[in-house]
Amino acid sequence: MFVKILLKYILGYVRISVEGYYIERFINICTNNKIMIWNIKKEKNAKIYLNIGTNDFREIISIAKKVKCKVKIIKKKGLPFLLHRYKKRKIFLGFLLIIVILIGISSNFVWNIEIQTEGNQEFENIYQDLENSGLKTGKLKSAIDTKEIVNKVRLKRDDIAWMGIELKGTNAVVKLVKADKKPEIVDENEYCNIVSEKAGVITKINAQNGTAAVKVGDTVNVGTVLINGWMEGKYTGIRYVHAQGEIEAKVWYTKQTKIPYNITERSDTGNEEVSYGIKFNNFKINLPKGVSKFKIYDTIEEEKKIKLFSDFYLPISVIKITNKEVKEEQKTYNIEEATNLGIQQLEEELDKEIEDKSKIVNKNINTYEKEDGVEVYVTYEVTQQIGTNEKIVY
C-alpha cells in the first residue's frame, strides 16, 4: 500500500470533497473499478474527503455524475505540482535534484542497526561484536554477508540461542534469542558423583545412592566430592552408580563498603536548558546555544535518526542536548551515622541476592574506623543445598 501511495505522490494526486446522498454507492463503484482512494474522512452524512490520483480524476468525475454527487478539488499535491510551483527557481530545483540523487545513493548503505529481542532482554557489547564481525552503519549492503556475521557473533558468544539478520531498506534488523544458562543435566543411567558448588561447612548429609565422602562438620570447597558415585559390597565389590542424596551446608555471603564522613550529595533542581545538534553519519555539528547559565549541571544527549518511512533511514541524526541543573550539598556524618548507613546499604544488597530469607541463620557485622570514614563488612550465614551432579569420566 505504501509503495502505491508513494507512486501516486510521484505522479501527483489531489485531495477532493464529494458531496451527495449516494456517497456509499460512489465509494463502491470506485472500489469495483479498482480506483485507488485513500485517507477518507467523513463529514456529516452527505460529505466525504479523500485522496485520488490525477490520472483517475476524469473517471471520478464521470462516476460522480452517475450518482449525482458534487466533486470539488481541495488541494493539489505531489511532485508534479511541487515542480510546477518552483519551476522558476532553478537553484531550488537543482538542490532538490541533488537531494534526490543523494537519497538514491544512500539507499545502498546501512544507516541504522535495530536490535530486537524477546522481552527486551539485554546483550552486553552486542553492537561492538556486530561491528567487529562486519555489520556497521555506513557499509554497503552488497558487502554485508549476513550468514558470515551471524556465525562470527555466535562463535564468540555463548549467550545467544538463535540469531538472524534482515536488511530492510537502509535498516539492519538483528533478531536475538537469549540462551538459558542451565546446569549440565546428567542422565539417570549415567554414573556421576555429587560435588560441592559452594564453599562451606557441612551441616547435613544423606547419601541415598553412592558413598558419602564427607561428614557433618567438614569444611569443603567448590568442586569437593560430597557423595562418590560408587558403592562397595562384601560380595559384589565396587560398582558404579548415579549418586543421589541431600547435602546441606553453612555458606557465607559477604559485602563491604566504605562510608566517608564528608559526602557531597547531588540532587536535581528541576531546571533544564535544551540545545540541538546535527550528526551526519559520524560527523557531529552542535548548533550554537551559548554558555550554560548553570554553574553545575549534568548533560544528557539523545539521538534520533531521521527516516523517510518505516525502514528507510538517512545518514542524518538530530541530537537533543539537555543540561539538567544540579545542586551540591556537603553532608557530614558522625561514626554512628556512617556505620548505620553502610549497614543499611549492604543489607539491602544481600537481601536481593538471597532468595529464601528463612535460611539466614546468622548475621555478622564488622566495622573499622579510618581517618576519612568507616569501613563496613556485613556477612550473612546461610544454610542451603550445595550439591550438583558431575559425570564420572573414565
C-alpha positions as CSV (number, residue, x, y, z in Angstrom):
1,M,0.0,0.0,0.0
2,F,2.8,2.4,0.9
3,V,4.5,1.8,-2.4
4,K,1.3,2.6,-4.3
5,I,0.8,5.9,-2.3
6,L,4.5,6.8,-2.9
7,L,3.9,6.2,-6.6
8,K,0.8,8.4,-6.5
9,Y,2.9,11.2,-4.9
10,I,5.5,11.0,-7.7
11,L,2.8,11.1,-10.4
12,G,0.6,13.6,-8.4
13,Y,-2.7,13.4,-6.6
14,V,-5.5,15.7,-5.4
15,R,-7.5,16.0,-2.2
16,I,-11.2,16.3,-3.2
17,S,-14.5,16.6,-1.4
18,V,-17.5,14.5,-2.6
19,E,-21.0,15.7,-1.6
20,G,-24.3,14.0,-2.2
21,Y,-26.8,11.4,-0.9
22,Y,-25.2,8.4,-2.6
23,I,-21.7,8.6,-1.2
24,E,-21.5,5.0,-0.2
25,R,-22.5,4.0,-3.8
26,F,-19.8,6.3,-5.1
27,I,-17.1,4.6,-3.0
28,N,-18.4,1.1,-4.0
29,I,-18.2,2.0,-7.7
30,C,-14.6,3.3,-7.3
31,T,-13.7,0.1,-5.5
32,N,-15.3,-2.1,-8.2
33,N,-13.4,-0.2,-10.9
34,K,-10.2,-0.6,-9.0
35,I,-9.7,3.1,-8.5
36,M,-7.3,3.7,-5.6
37,I,-8.7,6.1,-3.0
38,W,-7.2,6.7,0.5
39,N,-7.2,8.9,3.6
40,I,-11.0,9.0,3.6
41,K,-12.6,11.3,6.1
42,K,-16.4,11.6,6.6
43,E,-18.0,14.9,7.4
44,K,-21.7,14.8,8.3
45,N,-23.7,12.2,6.5
46,A,-23.5,13.5,2.9
47,K,-19.9,14.7,2.5
48,I,-16.5,13.0,2.5
49,Y,-12.9,14.0,1.8
50,L,-10.4,11.7,0.1
51,N,-7.2,11.5,-2.0
52,I,-7.2,10.4,-5.6
53,G,-4.5,10.1,-8.3
54,T,-4.6,12.7,-11.0
55,N,-4.8,10.0,-13.7
56,D,-8.1,8.8,-12.1
57,F,-9.6,12.2,-11.7
58,R,-11.6,12.2,-15.0
59,E,-13.1,8.8,-14.2
60,I,-14.1,10.1,-10.7
61,I,-16.0,13.0,-12.3
62,S,-17.9,10.5,-14.5
63,I,-18.8,8.3,-11.6
64,A,-19.9,11.4,-9.5
65,K,-22.3,12.5,-12.3
66,K,-23.9,9.0,-12.4
67,V,-24.6,9.0,-8.7
68,K,-25.5,12.7,-8.6
69,C,-22.6,13.8,-6.4
70,K,-20.6,17.1,-6.5
71,V,-16.8,16.9,-6.6
72,K,-14.5,19.8,-5.6
73,I,-10.7,19.9,-5.6
74,I,-9.4,21.0,-2.1
75,K,-5.6,20.6,-2.6
76,K,-3.2,19.5,-5.3
77,K,-0.2,17.5,-4.0
78,G,2.7,15.5,-5.3
79,L,6.0,16.0,-7.2
80,P,4.5,17.4,-10.5
81,F,2.7,20.2,-8.6
82,L,5.7,20.9,-6.5
83,L,8.0,21.2,-9.5
84,H,5.4,23.5,-11.3
85,R,5.3,25.8,-8.2
86,Y,9.1,26.2,-8.2
87,K,9.8,25.9,-11.9
88,K,11.3,29.4,-12.0
89,R,13.6,28.7,-9.0
90,K,16.5,26.9,-10.7
91,I,18.6,26.9,-7.6
92,F,15.9,25.2,-5.6
93,L,15.3,22.6,-8.3
94,G,19.0,21.9,-8.5
95,F,19.2,21.5,-4.8
96,L,16.1,19.2,-4.8
97,L,17.7,17.1,-7.6
98,I,20.9,16.8,-5.5
99,I,18.9,15.6,-2.5
100,V,17.0,13.0,-4.6
101,I,20.3,11.7,-6.0
102,L,21.9,11.5,-2.5
103,I,18.8,9.7,-1.2
104,G,19.1,7.2,-4.1
105,I,22.8,6.7,-3.4
106,S,22.3,6.3,0.4
107,S,19.7,3.6,-0.2
108,N,22.6,1.3,-1.0
109,F,24.0,1.6,2.5
110,V,23.0,0.5,6.0
111,W,22.4,3.6,8.2
112,N,20.7,2.0,11.2
113,I,21.1,-1.2,13.2
114,E,18.0,-2.3,15.1
115,I,18.2,-5.0,17.8
116,Q,15.1,-7.0,18.5
117,T,15.0,-9.4,21.5
118,E,12.4,-11.4,23.4
119,G,11.1,-9.5,26.4
120,N,13.6,-6.6,25.9
121,Q,16.5,-8.8,27.1
122,E,19.9,-7.1,27.1
123,F,23.0,-8.4,25.4
124,E,26.1,-6.7,26.7
125,N,28.5,-5.3,24.0
126,I,26.4,-6.7,21.2
127,Y,26.8,-3.6,19.0
128,Q,30.6,-3.8,19.3
129,D,30.6,-7.5,18.4
130,L,28.4,-6.9,15.4
131,E,30.7,-4.1,14.2
132,N,33.8,-6.3,14.7
133,S,32.0,-9.1,12.7
134,G,31.3,-6.7,9.7
135,L,27.9,-5.1,10.4
136,K,28.2,-1.4,11.0
137,T,26.5,1.8,9.8
138,G,27.8,3.3,6.6
139,K,28.6,0.0,5.0
140,L,27.4,-1.1,1.5
141,K,24.5,-3.6,1.8
142,S,26.1,-5.6,-1.1
143,A,29.2,-6.0,1.0
144,I,27.4,-7.5,4.0
145,D,27.3,-11.3,4.3
146,T,24.6,-11.8,7.0
147,K,25.3,-15.6,7.4
148,E,29.0,-14.9,8.0
149,I,28.3,-12.2,10.5
150,V,25.8,-14.5,12.4
151,N,28.4,-17.3,12.5
152,K,31.1,-15.0,13.8
153,V,29.0,-13.5,16.5
154,R,27.6,-16.9,17.7
155,L,31.1,-18.4,17.8
156,K,32.2,-15.5,20.0
157,R,29.3,-15.5,22.4
158,D,27.6,-18.3,24.4
159,D,24.5,-16.3,25.5
160,I,22.8,-16.4,22.1
161,A,20.5,-19.4,21.3
162,W,19.4,-18.0,17.9
163,M,20.3,-15.1,15.7
164,G,19.1,-13.7,12.4
165,I,19.9,-10.5,10.4
166,E,17.5,-9.0,7.8
167,L,18.3,-6.0,5.6
168,K,15.2,-3.9,5.1
169,G,15.7,-0.6,3.3
170,T,18.6,1.1,5.0
171,N,17.9,-0.7,8.3
172,A,19.6,-3.8,9.5
173,V,17.2,-5.7,11.8
174,V,19.1,-8.1,14.2
175,K,16.9,-10.6,16.0
176,L,18.3,-12.3,19.0
177,V,17.1,-15.1,21.3
178,K,18.9,-15.4,24.6
179,A,20.3,-18.8,25.6
180,D,19.3,-20.0,29.1
181,K,22.4,-21.0,31.1
182,K,21.3,-24.2,32.7
183,P,23.5,-26.6,34.7
184,E,24.5,-29.7,32.8
185,I,22.0,-32.4,33.4
186,V,23.5,-35.9,33.9
187,D,21.2,-38.7,32.7
188,E,20.0,-41.0,35.4
189,N,21.5,-44.0,33.7
190,E,25.0,-42.4,33.7
191,Y,27.5,-42.7,36.6
192,C,28.2,-39.5,38.5
193,N,29.4,-38.0,41.7
194,I,27.8,-35.2,43.7
195,V,30.3,-32.3,44.2
196,S,30.1,-29.0,46.0
197,E,29.2,-25.9,44.1
198,K,30.0,-23.6,47.0
199,A,32.5,-23.4,49.9
200,G,31.0,-24.1,53.3
201,V,30.7,-26.3,56.4
202,I,28.6,-29.5,56.1
203,T,25.6,-29.5,58.4
204,K,23.6,-32.4,57.0
205,I,24.4,-35.3,54.5
206,N,22.2,-38.1,53.4
207,A,23.6,-40.4,50.8
208,Q,20.6,-42.2,49.2
209,N,22.7,-43.8,46.4
210,G,26.5,-43.8,46.4
211,T,29.1,-43.4,49.2
212,A,29.4,-40.3,51.4
213,A,32.8,-38.7,51.1
214,V,32.4,-36.1,53.8
215,K,30.8,-35.9,57.2
216,V,28.9,-33.2,59.2
217,G,31.4,-30.5,60.4
218,D,33.8,-30.9,57.4
219,T,34.8,-27.8,55.5
220,V,34.5,-28.1,51.7
221,N,35.5,-26.0,48.8
222,V,34.0,-25.6,45.3
223,G,34.4,-29.0,43.5
224,T,34.9,-31.1,46.6
225,V,33.3,-34.6,46.1
226,L,30.5,-35.0,48.6
227,I,29.0,-38.3,47.6
228,N,31.0,-40.7,45.5
229,G,29.3,-42.4,42.5
230,W,30.2,-45.9,43.6
231,M,29.3,-48.4,46.3
232,E,31.2,-51.3,47.7
233,G,29.7,-54.6,48.8
234,K,31.2,-57.6,50.6
235,Y,30.3,-59.9,47.7
236,T,29.8,-57.6,44.8
237,G,32.9,-55.5,45.2
238,I,32.9,-51.9,43.8
239,R,30.1,-51.0,41.4
240,Y,29.5,-47.5,39.9
241,V,26.1,-45.8,40.4
242,H,24.4,-42.5,39.7
243,A,25.0,-40.7,43.1
244,Q,21.9,-39.3,44.8
245,G,21.4,-37.6,48.1
246,E,20.9,-34.4,50.1
247,I,23.8,-32.2,51.3
248,E,23.2,-29.1,53.3
249,A,25.9,-26.7,54.4
250,K,26.6,-23.4,56.1
251,V,27.8,-20.8,53.5
252,W,28.7,-17.2,53.8
253,Y,27.8,-14.1,51.8
254,T,29.9,-11.0,52.5
255,K,29.6,-7.5,51.2
256,Q,31.7,-4.5,52.1
257,T,31.7,-0.7,51.6
258,K,33.3,2.4,52.9
259,I,31.2,5.5,54.0
260,P,33.2,8.7,54.1
261,Y,32.5,11.2,57.0
262,N,32.1,14.0,54.5
263,I,30.0,13.5,51.4
264,T,29.0,15.8,48.6
265,E,25.3,15.0,47.7
266,R,24.0,15.9,44.3
267,S,20.3,16.5,43.5
268,D,18.3,17.9,40.6
269,T,16.8,21.3,40.9
270,G,14.3,20.6,38.1
271,N,15.7,23.4,35.9
272,E,16.7,22.4,32.3
273,E,18.1,24.0,29.2
274,V,17.9,22.3,25.8
275,S,20.0,22.7,22.6
276,Y,20.3,20.7,19.4
277,G,22.9,19.4,17.1
278,I,23.0,17.5,13.8
279,K,25.0,14.4,13.1
280,F,26.0,13.3,9.5
281,N,27.0,9.7,10.0
282,N,29.9,10.2,12.4
283,F,30.4,13.9,11.9
284,K,28.6,16.0,14.6
285,I,27.7,19.7,14.4
286,N,26.4,21.4,17.6
287,L,24.1,24.3,16.9
288,P,25.3,27.3,19.0
289,K,23.4,27.9,22.2
290,G,25.9,29.9,24.1
291,V,27.5,29.2,27.5
292,S,25.2,27.4,30.0
293,K,23.7,29.6,32.7
294,F,24.0,26.8,35.2
295,K,27.0,26.6,37.4
296,I,26.8,22.8,38.0
297,Y,24.8,20.5,35.6
298,D,24.6,17.1,34.1
299,T,24.4,16.7,30.3
300,I,22.2,14.1,28.6
301,E,22.3,13.5,24.9
302,E,19.5,11.8,22.9
303,E,20.0,10.9,19.3
304,K,17.1,10.4,16.9
305,K,17.8,9.1,13.4
306,I,15.9,10.7,10.5
307,K,13.9,8.3,8.3
308,L,11.7,8.8,5.3
309,F,9.5,5.9,6.2
310,S,9.5,2.7,8.2
311,D,12.8,1.1,7.3
312,F,14.5,3.8,5.2
313,Y,16.9,5.7,7.5
314,L,19.1,8.5,6.3
315,P,22.7,9.1,7.5
316,I,21.4,12.1,9.4
317,S,20.5,12.3,13.1
318,V,19.1,15.1,15.3
319,I,20.9,15.3,18.7
320,K,18.9,16.7,21.6
321,I,21.3,18.0,24.3
322,T,19.7,18.6,27.7
323,N,21.6,20.3,30.6
324,K,20.0,19.5,34.0
325,E,20.9,21.8,36.8
326,V,22.3,20.1,39.8
327,K,22.9,21.4,43.3
328,E,25.6,20.1,45.6
329,E,25.4,20.0,49.3
330,Q,28.1,19.0,51.8
331,K,26.9,16.4,54.3
332,T,28.8,15.3,57.4
333,Y,28.2,12.0,59.2
334,N,29.5,11.0,62.6
335,I,30.8,7.5,63.2
336,E,27.4,6.1,64.2
337,E,25.5,7.6,61.2
338,A,28.1,6.5,58.7
339,T,28.1,2.9,60.2
340,N,24.3,2.7,60.1
341,L,24.2,4.0,56.5
342,G,26.8,1.4,55.4
343,I,24.9,-1.5,57.2
344,Q,21.6,-0.5,55.6
345,Q,23.1,-0.4,52.1
346,L,24.9,-3.7,52.4
347,E,21.8,-5.5,53.9
348,E,19.7,-4.3,51.0
349,E,22.2,-5.7,48.6
350,L,22.4,-9.1,50.4
351,D,18.6,-9.4,50.7
352,K,18.4,-9.1,46.9
353,E,21.0,-11.8,46.4
354,I,19.5,-14.3,48.9
355,E,16.1,-15.6,47.7
356,D,15.0,-17.6,50.7
357,K,15.3,-15.3,53.8
358,S,14.3,-18.2,56.2
359,K,17.6,-19.9,55.5
360,I,19.6,-17.0,57.1
361,V,20.8,-18.3,60.4
362,N,23.2,-15.6,61.5
363,K,24.4,-12.1,60.6
364,N,27.8,-10.7,61.4
365,I,28.8,-7.0,61.2
366,N,32.3,-5.7,61.4
367,T,33.3,-2.0,61.2
368,Y,36.8,-0.4,61.0
369,E,37.2,3.3,61.7
370,K,39.5,5.1,59.4
371,E,40.6,8.8,59.3
372,D,38.2,9.7,56.5
373,G,35.4,7.3,57.1
374,V,34.2,3.9,58.2
375,E,34.7,0.5,56.5
376,V,31.7,-1.8,57.0
377,Y,31.5,-5.5,56.4
378,V,28.2,-7.4,56.6
379,T,28.2,-11.3,56.4
380,Y,25.2,-13.5,56.2
381,E,25.5,-17.1,57.3
382,V,23.0,-19.2,55.3
383,T,22.2,-22.9,55.2
384,Q,21.4,-24.3,51.8
385,Q,21.8,-27.2,49.4
386,I,25.3,-27.2,47.8
387,G,25.4,-30.4,45.8
388,T,25.5,-30.8,42.0
389,N,26.0,-33.8,39.7
390,E,29.3,-34.3,38.0
391,K,29.7,-37.1,35.4
392,I,32.3,-39.7,36.1
393,V,34.8,-39.8,33.2
394,Y,37.0,-42.9,32.9
